[in-house]
PDB file of C-alpha atoms in Angstrom:
ATOM      1  CA  UNK A   1     -68.758  -7.005 176.350  1.00  0.00           C
ATOM      2  CA  UNK A   2     -68.464  -6.180 180.028  1.00  0.00           C
ATOM      3  CA  UNK A   3     -65.726  -3.944 181.357  1.00  0.00           C
ATOM      4  CA  UNK A   4     -64.474  -5.715 184.490  1.00  0.00           C
ATOM      5  CA  UNK A   5     -62.533  -3.641 187.021  1.00  0.00           C
ATOM      6  CA  UNK A   6     -61.323  -5.460 190.156  1.00  0.00           C
ATOM      7  CA  UNK A   7     -58.805  -2.902 191.388  1.00  0.00           C
ATOM      8  CA  UNK A   8     -58.858  -1.509 193.931  1.00  0.00           C
ATOM      9  CA  UNK A   9     -59.815  -4.814 195.508  1.00  0.00           C
ATOM     10  CA  UNK A  10     -63.573  -4.893 196.261  1.00  0.00           C
ATOM     11  CA  UNK A  11     -63.936  -5.684 199.968  1.00  0.00           C
ATOM     12  CA  UNK A  12     -67.460  -6.829 200.853  1.00  0.00           C
ATOM     13  CA  UNK A  13     -69.221  -6.712 204.221  1.00  0.00           C
ATOM     14  CA  UNK A  14     -72.232  -8.596 205.495  1.00  0.00           C
ATOM     15  CA  UNK A  15     -73.949  -8.642 208.848  1.00  0.00           C
ATOM     16  CA  UNK A  16     -71.399 -11.075 210.318  1.00  0.00           C
ATOM     17  CA  UNK A  17     -68.557 -11.251 207.805  1.00  0.00           C
ATOM     18  CA  UNK A  18     -65.882  -9.376 205.925  1.00  0.00           C
ATOM     19  CA  UNK A  19     -64.883 -10.689 202.520  1.00  0.00           C
ATOM     20  CA  UNK A  20     -61.376  -9.345 202.025  1.00  0.00           C
ATOM     21  CA  UNK A  21     -58.363  -9.826 199.811  1.00  0.00           C
ATOM     22  CA  UNK A  22     -56.285 -12.893 200.598  1.00  0.00           C
ATOM     23  CA  UNK A  23     -52.881 -12.110 202.071  1.00  0.00           C
ATOM     24  CA  UNK A  24     -49.666 -14.088 202.272  1.00  0.00           C
ATOM     25  CA  UNK A  25     -50.279 -14.339 206.029  1.00  0.00           C
ATOM     26  CA  UNK A  26     -53.327 -16.488 205.162  1.00  0.00           C
ATOM     27  CA  UNK A  27     -51.138 -19.135 203.519  1.00  0.00           C
ATOM     28  CA  UNK A  28     -50.885 -21.532 206.470  1.00  0.00           C
ATOM     29  CA  UNK A  29     -54.645 -21.419 207.168  1.00  0.00           C
ATOM     30  CA  UNK A  30     -55.388 -21.828 203.465  1.00  0.00           C
ATOM     31  CA  UNK A  31     -52.948 -24.749 203.242  1.00  0.00           C
ATOM     32  CA  UNK A  32     -54.731 -26.398 206.155  1.00  0.00           C
ATOM     33  CA  UNK A  33     -58.075 -25.996 204.369  1.00  0.00           C
ATOM     34  CA  UNK A  34     -56.814 -27.059 200.935  1.00  0.00           C
ATOM     35  CA  UNK A  35     -55.264 -30.209 202.388  1.00  0.00           C
ATOM     36  CA  UNK A  36     -58.151 -31.197 204.687  1.00  0.00           C
ATOM     37  CA  UNK A  37     -59.796 -34.338 203.306  1.00  0.00           C
ATOM     38  CA  UNK A  38     -63.211 -33.213 204.590  1.00  0.00           C
ATOM     39  CA  UNK A  39     -62.980 -30.094 202.416  1.00  0.00           C
ATOM     40  CA  UNK A  40     -61.397 -31.496 199.268  1.00  0.00           C
ATOM     41  CA  UNK A  41     -63.393 -34.740 199.262  1.00  0.00           C
ATOM     42  CA  UNK A  42     -65.695 -33.392 196.530  1.00  0.00           C
ATOM     43  CA  UNK A  43     -63.233 -31.114 194.749  1.00  0.00           C
ATOM     44  CA  UNK A  44     -61.646 -33.958 192.797  1.00  0.00           C
ATOM     45  CA  UNK A  45     -58.130 -32.574 192.967  1.00  0.00           C
ATOM     46  CA  UNK A  46     -55.030 -33.459 194.918  1.00  0.00           C
ATOM     47  CA  UNK A  47     -54.607 -31.677 198.251  1.00  0.00           C
ATOM     48  CA  UNK A  48     -52.079 -28.884 198.564  1.00  0.00           C
ATOM     49  CA  UNK A  49     -48.878 -30.404 199.906  1.00  0.00           C
ATOM     50  CA  UNK A  50     -46.685 -27.422 200.819  1.00  0.00           C
ATOM     51  CA  UNK A  51     -46.788 -23.846 202.003  1.00  0.00           C
ATOM     52  CA  UNK A  52     -44.940 -22.852 198.810  1.00  0.00           C
ATOM     53  CA  UNK A  53     -47.759 -24.319 196.719  1.00  0.00           C
ATOM     54  CA  UNK A  54     -50.395 -22.365 198.650  1.00  0.00           C
ATOM     55  CA  UNK A  55     -48.325 -19.176 198.572  1.00  0.00           C
ATOM     56  CA  UNK A  56     -48.078 -19.509 194.786  1.00  0.00           C
ATOM     57  CA  UNK A  57     -51.862 -19.948 194.631  1.00  0.00           C
ATOM     58  CA  UNK A  58     -52.377 -16.705 196.570  1.00  0.00           C
ATOM     59  CA  UNK A  59     -50.041 -14.957 194.123  1.00  0.00           C
ATOM     60  CA  UNK A  60     -52.073 -16.302 191.150  1.00  0.00           C
ATOM     61  CA  UNK A  61     -55.297 -15.152 192.813  1.00  0.00           C
ATOM     62  CA  UNK A  62     -53.811 -11.675 193.313  1.00  0.00           C
ATOM     63  CA  UNK A  63     -52.698 -11.549 189.679  1.00  0.00           C
ATOM     64  CA  UNK A  64     -56.135 -12.660 188.451  1.00  0.00           C
ATOM     65  CA  UNK A  65     -57.689  -9.666 190.232  1.00  0.00           C
ATOM     66  CA  UNK A  66     -55.076  -7.301 188.767  1.00  0.00           C
ATOM     67  CA  UNK A  67     -55.747  -8.771 185.309  1.00  0.00           C
ATOM     68  CA  UNK A  68     -59.543  -8.560 185.890  1.00  0.00           C
ATOM     69  CA  UNK A  69     -59.943 -12.296 185.251  1.00  0.00           C
ATOM     70  CA  UNK A  70     -61.320 -13.312 188.621  1.00  0.00           C
ATOM     71  CA  UNK A  71     -61.731 -12.295 192.229  1.00  0.00           C
ATOM     72  CA  UNK A  72     -61.368 -14.465 195.323  1.00  0.00           C
ATOM     73  CA  UNK A  73     -62.159 -13.277 198.807  1.00  0.00           C
ATOM     74  CA  UNK A  74     -60.979 -14.530 202.155  1.00  0.00           C
ATOM     75  CA  UNK A  75     -63.928 -14.958 204.509  1.00  0.00           C
ATOM     76  CA  UNK A  76     -63.265 -13.564 207.996  1.00  0.00           C
ATOM     77  CA  UNK A  77     -65.162 -12.089 210.928  1.00  0.00           C
ATOM     78  CA  UNK A  78     -64.793  -8.318 211.499  1.00  0.00           C
ATOM     79  CA  UNK A  79     -63.387  -8.759 215.010  1.00  0.00           C
ATOM     80  CA  UNK A  80     -60.876 -11.406 213.883  1.00  0.00           C
ATOM     81  CA  UNK A  81     -59.836 -10.404 210.377  1.00  0.00           C
ATOM     82  CA  UNK A  82     -56.651 -12.499 210.582  1.00  0.00           C
ATOM     83  CA  UNK A  83     -58.576 -15.796 211.135  1.00  0.00           C
ATOM     84  CA  UNK A  84     -59.440 -17.198 207.710  1.00  0.00           C
ATOM     85  CA  UNK A  85     -62.740 -19.105 207.788  1.00  0.00           C
ATOM     86  CA  UNK A  86     -62.767 -19.940 204.087  1.00  0.00           C
ATOM     87  CA  UNK A  87     -62.730 -18.505 200.585  1.00  0.00           C
ATOM     88  CA  UNK A  88     -65.216 -17.645 197.880  1.00  0.00           C
ATOM     89  CA  UNK A  89     -64.661 -16.273 194.424  1.00  0.00           C
ATOM     90  CA  UNK A  90     -65.843 -15.506 190.944  1.00  0.00           C
ATOM     91  CA  UNK A  91     -62.850 -17.081 189.328  1.00  0.00           C
ATOM     92  CA  UNK A  92     -63.556 -17.662 185.670  1.00  0.00           C
ATOM     93  CA  UNK A  93     -65.031 -14.406 184.427  1.00  0.00           C
ATOM     94  CA  UNK A  94     -65.963 -14.517 180.749  1.00  0.00           C
ATOM     95  CA  UNK A  95     -66.638 -10.844 180.026  1.00  0.00           C
ATOM     96  CA  UNK A  96     -67.883 -11.350 176.464  1.00  0.00           C
ATOM     97  CA  UNK A  97     -70.613 -13.678 177.756  1.00  0.00           C
ATOM     98  CA  UNK A  98     -71.360 -11.726 180.958  1.00  0.00           C
ATOM     99  CA  UNK A  99     -70.765 -14.941 182.902  1.00  0.00           C
ATOM    100  CA  UNK A 100     -68.539 -16.160 185.726  1.00  0.00           C
ATOM    101  CA  UNK A 101     -67.993 -19.364 187.653  1.00  0.00           C
ATOM    102  CA  UNK A 102     -68.228 -19.386 191.419  1.00  0.00           C
ATOM    103  CA  UNK A 103     -66.130 -21.489 193.746  1.00  0.00           C
ATOM    104  CA  UNK A 104     -65.960 -21.677 197.526  1.00  0.00           C
ATOM    105  CA  UNK A 105     -64.604 -23.582 200.491  1.00  0.00           C
ATOM    106  CA  UNK A 106     -65.135 -23.318 204.233  1.00  0.00           C
ATOM    107  CA  UNK A 107     -63.220 -24.816 207.141  1.00  0.00           C
ATOM    108  CA  UNK A 108     -65.324 -27.632 208.703  1.00  0.00           C
ATOM    109  CA  UNK A 109     -65.332 -25.858 212.087  1.00  0.00           C
ATOM    110  CA  UNK A 110     -67.687 -23.312 210.490  1.00  0.00           C
ATOM    111  CA  UNK A 111     -70.032 -25.619 208.583  1.00  0.00           C
ATOM    112  CA  UNK A 112     -73.780 -25.447 209.301  1.00  0.00           C
ATOM    113  CA  UNK A 113     -73.623 -21.863 210.620  1.00  0.00           C
ATOM    114  CA  UNK A 114     -74.941 -20.034 207.551  1.00  0.00           C
ATOM    115  CA  UNK A 115     -71.531 -18.493 206.861  1.00  0.00           C
ATOM    116  CA  UNK A 116     -71.193 -19.658 203.268  1.00  0.00           C
ATOM    117  CA  UNK A 117     -74.808 -18.779 202.550  1.00  0.00           C
ATOM    118  CA  UNK A 118     -74.185 -15.228 203.783  1.00  0.00           C
ATOM    119  CA  UNK A 119     -70.945 -14.954 201.785  1.00  0.00           C
ATOM    120  CA  UNK A 120     -72.576 -16.371 198.649  1.00  0.00           C
ATOM    121  CA  UNK A 121     -75.397 -13.851 198.851  1.00  0.00           C
ATOM    122  CA  UNK A 122     -72.898 -10.975 199.052  1.00  0.00           C
ATOM    123  CA  UNK A 123     -70.794 -12.281 196.160  1.00  0.00           C
ATOM    124  CA  UNK A 124     -73.823 -12.821 193.923  1.00  0.00           C
ATOM    125  CA  UNK A 125     -75.045  -9.316 194.715  1.00  0.00           C
ATOM    126  CA  UNK A 126     -71.606  -7.937 193.810  1.00  0.00           C
ATOM    127  CA  UNK A 127     -71.475 -10.007 190.633  1.00  0.00           C
ATOM    128  CA  UNK A 128     -74.882  -8.925 189.393  1.00  0.00           C
ATOM    129  CA  UNK A 129     -74.929  -5.295 190.580  1.00  0.00           C
ATOM    130  CA  UNK A 130     -71.286  -4.235 190.309  1.00  0.00           C
ATOM    131  CA  UNK A 131     -69.856  -6.466 187.606  1.00  0.00           C
ATOM    132  CA  UNK A 132     -73.168  -6.544 185.682  1.00  0.00           C
ATOM    133  CA  UNK A 133     -72.960 -10.302 185.127  1.00  0.00           C
ATOM    134  CA  UNK A 134     -75.903 -11.996 183.445  1.00  0.00           C
ATOM    135  CA  UNK A 135     -75.231 -15.447 184.889  1.00  0.00           C
ATOM    136  CA  UNK A 136     -73.087 -17.287 187.398  1.00  0.00           C
ATOM    137  CA  UNK A 137     -72.350 -20.979 187.109  1.00  0.00           C
ATOM    138  CA  UNK A 138     -71.114 -23.613 189.531  1.00  0.00           C
ATOM    139  CA  UNK A 139     -69.492 -26.949 188.722  1.00  0.00           C
ATOM    140  CA  UNK A 140     -70.287 -29.446 191.484  1.00  0.00           C
ATOM    141  CA  UNK A 141     -69.490 -33.063 192.249  1.00  0.00           C
ATOM    142  CA  UNK A 142     -72.933 -34.740 192.141  1.00  0.00           C
ATOM    143  CA  UNK A 143     -72.318 -36.344 195.563  1.00  0.00           C
ATOM    144  CA  UNK A 144     -71.790 -32.980 197.264  1.00  0.00           C
ATOM    145  CA  UNK A 145     -75.343 -32.593 198.530  1.00  0.00           C
ATOM    146  CA  UNK A 146     -74.473 -29.738 200.907  1.00  0.00           C
ATOM    147  CA  UNK A 147     -73.114 -27.616 198.067  1.00  0.00           C
ATOM    148  CA  UNK A 148     -76.047 -28.490 195.826  1.00  0.00           C
ATOM    149  CA  UNK A 149     -78.521 -27.447 198.562  1.00  0.00           C
ATOM    150  CA  UNK A 150     -76.635 -24.179 199.107  1.00  0.00           C
ATOM    151  CA  UNK A 151     -76.774 -23.337 195.420  1.00  0.00           C
ATOM    152  CA  UNK A 152     -80.465 -24.224 195.116  1.00  0.00           C
ATOM    153  CA  UNK A 153     -81.263 -22.095 198.176  1.00  0.00           C
ATOM    154  CA  UNK A 154     -79.762 -19.134 196.293  1.00  0.00           C
ATOM    155  CA  UNK A 155     -81.741 -19.675 193.108  1.00  0.00           C
ATOM    156  CA  UNK A 156     -79.293 -21.800 191.129  1.00  0.00           C
ATOM    157  CA  UNK A 157     -80.849 -24.409 188.862  1.00  0.00           C
ATOM    158  CA  UNK A 158     -79.224 -27.510 187.455  1.00  0.00           C
ATOM    159  CA  UNK A 159     -78.350 -26.993 183.804  1.00  0.00           C
ATOM    160  CA  UNK A 160     -76.516 -30.223 183.081  1.00  0.00           C
ATOM    161  CA  UNK A 161     -75.269 -33.507 184.451  1.00  0.00           C
ATOM    162  CA  UNK A 162     -72.175 -34.550 182.542  1.00  0.00           C
ATOM    163  CA  UNK A 163     -71.466 -38.235 182.796  1.00  0.00           C
ATOM    164  CA  UNK A 164     -67.857 -39.256 183.311  1.00  0.00           C
ATOM    165  CA  UNK A 165     -66.483 -36.000 181.919  1.00  0.00           C
ATOM    166  CA  UNK A 166     -63.661 -35.636 184.437  1.00  0.00           C
ATOM    167  CA  UNK A 167     -60.720 -38.018 184.925  1.00  0.00           C
ATOM    168  CA  UNK A 168     -59.166 -38.097 188.400  1.00  0.00           C
ATOM    169  CA  UNK A 169     -57.120 -40.733 190.208  1.00  0.00           C
ATOM    170  CA  UNK A 170     -57.684 -43.351 187.538  1.00  0.00           C
ATOM    171  CA  UNK A 171     -61.438 -43.018 187.217  1.00  0.00           C
ATOM    172  CA  UNK A 172     -63.977 -41.015 185.279  1.00  0.00           C
ATOM    173  CA  UNK A 173     -66.249 -38.831 187.415  1.00  0.00           C
ATOM    174  CA  UNK A 174     -69.486 -36.973 186.781  1.00  0.00           C
ATOM    175  CA  UNK A 175     -70.019 -33.206 187.060  1.00  0.00           C
ATOM    176  CA  UNK A 176     -73.204 -31.252 187.669  1.00  0.00           C
ATOM    177  CA  UNK A 177     -73.471 -27.695 186.351  1.00  0.00           C
ATOM    178  CA  UNK A 178     -75.714 -25.171 188.080  1.00  0.00           C
ATOM    179  CA  UNK A 179     -76.398 -21.573 187.122  1.00  0.00           C
ATOM    180  CA  UNK A 180     -78.333 -18.559 188.271  1.00  0.00           C
ATOM    181  CA  UNK A 181     -79.379 -15.628 186.113  1.00  0.00           C
ATOM    182  CA  UNK A 182     -79.555 -11.965 187.094  1.00  0.00           C
ATOM    183  CA  UNK A 183     -82.530 -11.692 189.469  1.00  0.00           C
ATOM    184  CA  UNK A 184     -85.462  -9.765 188.007  1.00  0.00           C
ATOM    185  CA  UNK A 185     -85.244  -7.121 190.750  1.00  0.00           C
ATOM    186  CA  UNK A 186     -81.616  -6.407 189.879  1.00  0.00           C
ATOM    187  CA  UNK A 187     -82.245  -6.502 186.120  1.00  0.00           C
ATOM    188  CA  UNK A 188     -84.869  -3.736 186.395  1.00  0.00           C
ATOM    189  CA  UNK A 189     -82.380  -1.542 188.286  1.00  0.00           C
ATOM    190  CA  UNK A 190     -79.707  -1.876 185.589  1.00  0.00           C
TER     191      UNK A 190
END
């Protein structure tokens, strides 16, 4: 079984981004993102409806890192670390199976700029090199073609298409499961 250690919080840096710990000061920006219909359209969940709800989410995210159950980063630019562009995280770490699930969201103002691709690359590298994960999965609404393309660009392959396995707003919806295994180059280093 893996030994997961997420404290101190693992800040990640890329060429254009800083992936940092979410802070309570991010709550209003995160509320805006988690209630924006363009963002949640394919998440199949109700939008956040209050700042208290989003603040509680940030507290749960913080506790997950302390408990080594998951890690979620706020995506920001180095010169504007208070402006939250989006989030990305390995949120369902299953240490005994060396596996985690990835989730992400980006404010629409930053779509089509390669930001999530850059963040995803950094998080996968962290997951495989630092956490020693064997696989990372993603659960995607089949209609979310942008997310599916992003995952495929980063080596994810479709493992399953579950028909009507999710009930939301009075209807049964499909889910598509993607995964990526430890890249061969990383596996030889370990």
